Amino acid sequence: MRLAPQVGFPFTAVAGMERARQALALLAVDPGLKGVLIAGGPGLAKTLLARSFAGLHAGAPFVESPAGITEDRLIGGLDWERALAHGRRELAPGLLAQAHGGVLFVDDINRLPREQGRHIAAALDEGCLRVERDGISAVLPAGFALVGTYDPAAGNVSVALLDSVGIHVTEQDGGGAATRVA
């Protein structure tokens, strides 16, 4: 998980991937699009491009979902440390609430379990997250844009996520190694 963009590769320095670059630029201008899904084979720099997008959102959260994220970590759950220390149930917000006002990035989004995809889709559609877990009931703000990357040869993205984002692009060629090195 990354809450603040680190010094990395600048968005404007990524060569090739013109459709994906244009889609991300549109998302930066109009967050109402709710997200961009970028499909393409391995070696096209999809993940690099998506991570470099964080630089276009100075001051806004850029939250990266780790592979194999648990449902508790995604939507939140009981904060056991505070519960033991203070004797009352408190919610530990998950990544969806932490991404509020910014971007949630999911690499290999097609490998996300369907239930977690439904949680992300619901938050995108409603702009909030309804949490009913461990005896806690809460509604948290979760207005964020989703950026997801994947290799279509490794499986499809859930229909719920496809329906929730405004742009889905497929990159066939990153311009070749000569373009990326230049």
mmCIF file of C-alpha atoms in Angstrom, residues 31-125:
data_model
loop_
_atom_site.group_PDB
_atom_site.id
_atom_site.type_symbol
_atom_site.label_atom_id
_atom_site.label_comp_id
_atom_site.label_asym_id
_atom_site.label_seq_id
_atom_site.Cartn_x
_atom_site.Cartn_y
_atom_site.Cartn_z
ATOM 1 C CA PRO A 31 -12.709 12.369 -11.985
ATOM 2 C CA GLY A 32 -16.417 11.842 -12.717
ATOM 3 C CA LEU A 33 -15.263 9.160 -15.162
ATOM 4 C CA LYS A 34 -14.570 7.149 -11.984
ATOM 5 C CA GLY A 35 -11.722 5.176 -13.436
ATOM 6 C CA VAL A 36 -9.585 3.697 -16.156
ATOM 7 C CA LEU A 37 -8.859 0.045 -16.806
ATOM 8 C CA ILE A 38 -5.768 -0.649 -18.908
ATOM 9 C CA ALA A 39 -5.459 -4.028 -20.604
ATOM 10 C CA GLY A 40 -2.396 -5.273 -22.410
ATOM 11 C CA GLY A 41 0.196 -7.995 -22.579
ATOM 12 C CA PRO A 42 3.276 -8.232 -20.404
ATOM 13 C CA GLY A 43 6.125 -5.792 -20.898
ATOM 14 C CA LEU A 44 4.077 -2.794 -22.038
ATOM 15 C CA ALA A 45 4.793 -0.701 -18.900
ATOM 16 C CA LYS A 46 1.117 -0.608 -17.827
ATOM 17 C CA THR A 47 2.030 -0.655 -14.149
ATOM 18 C CA LEU A 48 4.761 1.958 -14.578
ATOM 19 C CA LEU A 49 2.333 4.264 -16.364
ATOM 20 C CA ALA A 50 -0.360 3.761 -13.718
ATOM 21 C CA ARG A 51 2.058 4.454 -10.857
ATOM 22 C CA SER A 52 3.410 7.537 -12.618
ATOM 23 C CA PHE A 53 -0.180 8.832 -12.701
ATOM 24 C CA ALA A 54 0.193 9.568 -8.977
ATOM 25 C CA GLY A 55 2.329 12.568 -9.924
ATOM 26 C CA LEU A 56 -0.690 14.210 -11.572
ATOM 27 C CA HIS A 57 -2.566 14.160 -8.253
ATOM 28 C CA ALA A 58 -0.317 16.228 -6.005
ATOM 29 C CA GLY A 59 -1.698 16.284 -2.488
ATOM 30 C CA ALA A 60 -4.360 13.659 -3.190
ATOM 31 C CA PRO A 61 -4.038 10.119 -1.871
ATOM 32 C CA PHE A 62 -2.697 7.471 -4.237
ATOM 33 C CA VAL A 63 -3.438 4.142 -2.601
ATOM 34 C CA GLU A 64 -2.029 0.978 -4.089
ATOM 35 C CA SER A 65 -3.786 -2.269 -3.300
ATOM 36 C CA PRO A 66 -1.341 -5.086 -2.647
ATOM 37 C CA ALA A 67 -1.782 -8.473 -4.296
ATOM 38 C CA GLY A 68 -3.786 -10.846 -2.143
ATOM 39 C CA ILE A 69 -5.406 -8.096 -0.082
ATOM 40 C CA THR A 70 -7.884 -9.327 2.503
ATOM 41 C CA GLU A 71 -11.442 -8.090 2.668
ATOM 42 C CA ASP A 72 -10.771 -6.554 6.106
ATOM 43 C CA ARG A 73 -7.894 -4.528 4.706
ATOM 44 C CA LEU A 74 -9.913 -3.436 1.675
ATOM 45 C CA ILE A 75 -13.119 -2.280 3.381
ATOM 46 C CA GLY A 76 -12.052 -2.027 7.011
ATOM 47 C CA GLY A 77 -12.852 -3.890 10.167
ATOM 48 C CA LEU A 78 -12.419 -3.936 13.884
ATOM 49 C CA ASP A 79 -9.346 -2.090 15.145
ATOM 50 C CA TRP A 80 -8.200 -4.732 17.612
ATOM 51 C CA GLU A 81 -5.437 -2.601 19.113
ATOM 52 C CA ARG A 82 -7.811 0.223 20.031
ATOM 53 C CA ALA A 83 -10.480 -2.231 21.164
ATOM 54 C CA LEU A 84 -8.082 -3.856 23.606
ATOM 55 C CA ALA A 85 -6.613 -0.530 24.771
ATOM 56 C CA HIS A 86 -9.901 1.376 25.196
ATOM 57 C CA GLY A 87 -12.437 -1.392 25.687
ATOM 58 C CA ARG A 88 -14.718 -0.337 22.844
ATOM 59 C CA ARG A 89 -15.184 -1.288 19.243
ATOM 60 C CA GLU A 90 -13.676 1.097 16.728
ATOM 61 C CA LEU A 91 -13.443 0.820 12.995
ATOM 62 C CA ALA A 92 -10.074 0.641 11.264
ATOM 63 C CA PRO A 93 -10.814 2.135 7.823
ATOM 64 C CA GLY A 94 -9.659 0.076 4.853
ATOM 65 C CA LEU A 95 -8.018 1.090 1.612
ATOM 66 C CA LEU A 96 -11.273 2.217 -0.015
ATOM 67 C CA ALA A 97 -11.836 4.867 2.669
ATOM 68 C CA GLN A 98 -8.146 5.820 2.634
ATOM 69 C CA ALA A 99 -8.379 6.466 -1.122
ATOM 70 C CA HIS A 100 -11.195 9.008 -0.625
ATOM 71 C CA GLY A 101 -10.475 12.108 -2.696
ATOM 72 C CA GLY A 102 -7.747 10.396 -4.683
ATOM 73 C CA VAL A 103 -6.917 7.261 -6.619
ATOM 74 C CA LEU A 104 -7.050 3.552 -5.857
ATOM 75 C CA PHE A 105 -4.597 1.587 -8.004
ATOM 76 C CA VAL A 106 -5.044 -2.162 -8.463
ATOM 77 C CA ASP A 107 -2.454 -4.004 -10.539
ATOM 78 C CA ASP A 108 -3.633 -7.337 -11.984
ATOM 79 C CA ILE A 109 -7.189 -6.265 -11.238
ATOM 80 C CA ASN A 110 -8.486 -9.330 -13.059
ATOM 81 C CA ARG A 111 -7.069 -11.492 -10.247
ATOM 82 C CA LEU A 112 -9.051 -9.669 -7.580
ATOM 83 C CA PRO A 113 -11.660 -11.935 -5.943
ATOM 84 C CA ARG A 114 -15.171 -11.173 -7.255
ATOM 85 C CA GLU A 115 -16.488 -10.125 -3.834
ATOM 86 C CA GLN A 116 -13.729 -7.543 -3.466
ATOM 87 C CA GLY A 117 -14.461 -6.313 -6.991
ATOM 88 C CA ARG A 118 -18.087 -5.836 -5.961
ATOM 89 C CA HIS A 119 -17.014 -3.780 -2.927
ATOM 90 C CA ILE A 120 -14.886 -1.522 -5.121
ATOM 91 C CA ALA A 121 -17.684 -1.199 -7.705
ATOM 92 C CA ALA A 122 -20.232 -0.322 -5.014
ATOM 93 C CA ALA A 123 -17.947 2.362 -3.565
ATOM 94 C CA LEU A 124 -17.353 3.799 -7.047
ATOM 95 C CA ASP A 125 -21.075 3.885 -7.760
#
